Every structure is written in structure tokens, then in C-alpha cells.
Amino acid sequence: INRIIFRTHPELLLRLLHAESHSCQSRPNFLLLLADDLGIGDVGCYGNSTIRTPNIDRLAEGGVRLTQHLAAEAVCTPSRAAFLTGRYPIRSGMTSGNGHRVLQWAAGSGGLPPEEITFAKILKEQGYVTGLIGKWHLGLNCHSSSDHCHHPLSHGFQHFLGMPLGMMGDCAGAEPSEKRVALQRRLHLWGQACALAALTLAAGRLTRLLRTPWWMLVLGLAALAAVFLAASRHVGDLIIYADCFLMRNHTVTQQPLRLERVAGLIHKHRPFLLFVSFLHVHVPLVTTADFRGRSLHGPYGDNVEELDWMVGRVLRALDREGLTDNTLVYFASDHGGSLESRAGPVQLGGWNGVYRGGKGMGGWEGGIRVPGIFRWPGVLPAGRVVDEPTSMMDVFPTVVLLGANVSPPPRVIDGKNLMPLLQGETPHSDHEFLLHYCEVFLHAARWVQRDREYTHIWKVHFMTPNFHPEGAGACYGSKVCPCIGDVTEHDPPLLFDLSTDPGETHPLTPDSEPEFHAVVGRLRQEAARYSLSQVHQQLGSIYNIWRPWLQPCCGEFPRCGCDLEE
């Protein structure tokens, strides 16, 4: 979806009340820009000197850059749920305990529960026009293909143009595959097993080893074998129709998605909150011709540079509409870069700088430390750098307080209002402890210990994934590292002082750190005290399977297909 407004009339994105916005200067507009799978080490203002990101860099020069900005989890569905609600994803059930890390199908019944409250829902009630463009990945329907219980329009967005899941290699039949290859292999094995069983029964009867009625069973097994083998050949086509489609509000308008072109979009007349949820830089790295071959880092670098160009287009449209001074702009990535995204020797995932690990790796910094930039001219100081721990969950209370001038709803909110820290009114973050979950399992926790002379940022790892091959820095050969099973449970936990060792390369011991037992004991105590109770988990296997009756369809199911975008 490279051309969602970015090539054709990007100013349409931002005409969301030019006339009336001048009378609402006390309430800013909000432009929230979220990349997909972008590593913190891929951006110039975070230290990259070989990938060109001038627009993101200028955004940081004109605003506040956070160096310890953290995602709530290291994969997209739970991270995005936490971003929208200001709550750990385990509180809303946007995770699981059985290996289902994200929503797998657009026609699954899991998703962000209707009772959850997003910042978009609150601002809509306060008169804002709210829009979402791009990736959602938080569910669509519960009981029918039209109940829209998890849909963006049920969570406070008045306008939606985008993909219910997001970009996948399977949408282009490219590697790495999220689902297609594993499903093909499983179906092929089932087909072979049924065929072998049929042949065994037939051979047993022909050799008179079996005397029971057999021909119906043989025919049934042969038929199953044919079905499984045929399905293994066509499951890729099913995925393209089932998951790779475009929606405008509740309507499917392009199925399957035409990756090379999509146009749009929204315009209204009140203060606005616009969430641009980029499909870049997730595989299959669909990049337009103007950017292919431009970077020094192959297809991935090309895609990052196109992402930066898109950011620039949106920011220039703000300038043209005269909305820059009254708009709070936020830029981040949903989690760290994917180290396992490879096609043969070609790296298709990002770089996480000095930080260990990447996407999906529990509590390692490389999976959860992300770019974080805020800009609001005249309100936030230009060029300010904040080295305090902050969370993507902090966006919720910050936006709600600025846009609605009300306190967050009466429920547990884990995010903190960032404005005093961003404006320099306070030198410290309000976060003392932060928990790092992998599914429902607590993998790590950090403690910001302050005293008069020095600040320690202690971090313990209770569990870490086992990397493959031995000595590597990722789980190569897998889509993502597991949360449980092939992990190492540490007792005592691994302890690091991120203040001096941000790359988590030198674990402390009782011999090297006199406060080791005191720090570990305090973190164990706080982890137990703050340990979150589980609610109904939306990503469990029952809710995360394809259900034909929930399949959004342009046309009559199963004959889905159209291109209304023409």
C-alpha cells in the first residue's frame, strides 16, 4: 500500500478542519505516525549514517527525541493494543499463553475487546474527527462478518482506510512467509499420511492380511489425501484473499490487495486525530520504483528510505495547510527490527543498534526499545533529548489530557502523562518500574533507582529465549523466538545496569556488584506485587483460527473479489 495518499494529494489527509481549527487553538491536532518493524538503529538521528532518513531527522531536530522509549511487547498486536489503550496488553487480553503472539487471520474472532477505551474513542466524544490509515491488526468481527465488534470504527475512529491485518510476505507470495509455508507443509504431511494409510490398507487386503471390509475406508483415506494435497497447493491463494485486502470503513474495496497501487483518502472539518499506521518496513518490503536500489542496504534500506519520504510528504502537507504550529506530531515504531527476516543470505529485517535482540525476543532491549519523537512547535523545545525511560503506553494519557482536558477513565492505566518531561518541567520520568511480558509470561523487569548522586536503571531477565544456532544473536530458522519452552529460566535472574551497559552484554554477579542481592530482591518483590492478573485472552487458539462465517468479502462468499478503488 505504498501510495495511500503519499503520491496522490497527501493534503487530503490533513484537511480535517482547517476552518474551525483556528478557533480551537487550546486543543491541538494530533498526527501519530507509527512504523512497522523499524529498528531503532535504522534512523539517522539514532546513529545510522548509511540509511538516509532526513525527514525523520528534521522532525527530531524540531522536537523532543526520546532515547529510552519502550514498546509494551516485542510483537505488533499486543504492542499496538497497549499503545491505543495505555495498558499492558495482558490487561486487555491481547495476548495468549500458547504461542499465538499476534492475530493470525482477519476472519478470526479475537481482537481488542469492545469494552476497552482507546484515546480515539475519548477524543471523538470531545468533538475531534478521528481517522486511521494503514495497518490495524487488532481484529474485526466476533460472531458474524458484519458485527464489526473489534473494527477501528468500534474503537473511536470515524474513518478507516487500510488493511485489517497488515503487510505480510504471504500477500506477495514472498519470503519469509508468516503462514503459507507452515500450512503447506502441514497439509502436505497430512495428505501423505492419508495416502500411506490407504496404500497400507489396500496392500494388507490384497495380501489377505486384512479380512475386514476395507474398500470404503481406503476410498475415504484416498479422498482425504487428495483434498489435503490440493489444499497444500492452493493455501497461498486462500491467504491472499482471506487476509490481504483493503477496507474503507466497513466496506471491503479491494480483494485481493493490489500491492502496486492504492489511492485515497479522508477530509473533514473539526480538530483532528490522525493515526497513520505505516505498512513499511514489514516484509515483503513493497517499494516503488523510485526508491529501489537507492540505499546501501538492499531492499530493506530502500524501504526505510521510502518510509522517510512518506513521513516528509505528510509533514509538508501539514505545512501547506497551516496546521503545523497547532499539531502534536509523534513518530515511533511498534517494536524493534526483525532479525530473523531473511531470504537466503539477504537480510530483510532491521537493525537495532547497540541493543541486544530484536522483534519477538521477550525482554531484550532490541525488541522493545524504539524510536520516539514528539514535535509541537512553540510548546515543546526544539532539539531536546530525553534519556529517561518512557513507554508507548504514555501516549494515551498524554493525548487524552491535551485533547479532552479530562483524566483517563476510571481503570488501571499504565502509561504516564509525558508533557512535563517533554517540556523540561521535570527532569525525570514518572516510571519507576516497567514490566516486560512475552505473551502472558513475565520475561524481564526494570527499576529506575534514583539517589542524590547517580541514577541506576537496573534490569533483570527471569527468562530469555535460546538463540539458534548456538552463539547467534537470534532464533534463525524460526519466524520468531518463543516465549516459553525453548527458553532459559534464570535463577538468580540475569542482572544488568542499563545506565552503563545498554547493550546488555555484561551480566552482573554478586562478586561484581555489591548490591546484586538487594537489587534482585527488590525487583522480584515489585514484579510479584505488580504481577498482572490474566483476563480472557483474545489470541488463544480458539479465537485465533480462520472462521469462514467471519470472512470479510467483497461479493458473495466464497466468490470474493473486487477492485472498487478503480
Tab-separated table of C-alpha atoms in Angstrom, residues 196-208 210 214 218:
chain	number	residue	atom	x	y	z
A	196	LEU	CA	0.191	-44.002	3.012
A	197	ALA	CA	-2.626	-45.305	5.229
A	198	ALA	CA	-4.808	-46.007	2.172
A	199	LEU	CA	-1.977	-47.863	0.437
A	200	THR	CA	-1.229	-49.851	3.586
A	201	LEU	CA	-4.866	-50.948	3.915
A	202	ALA	CA	-5.060	-51.875	0.241
A	203	ALA	CA	-1.812	-53.856	0.426
A	204	GLY	CA	-2.993	-55.625	3.565
A	205	ARG	CA	-6.221	-56.672	1.898
A	206	LEU	CA	-4.514	-57.815	-1.306
A	207	THR	CA	-2.088	-59.947	0.667
A	208	ARG	CA	-5.006	-61.295	2.746
A	210	LEU	CA	-6.769	-57.957	6.489
A	214	TRP	CA	-11.866	-52.124	3.676
A	218	VAL	CA	-9.429	-46.874	1.521
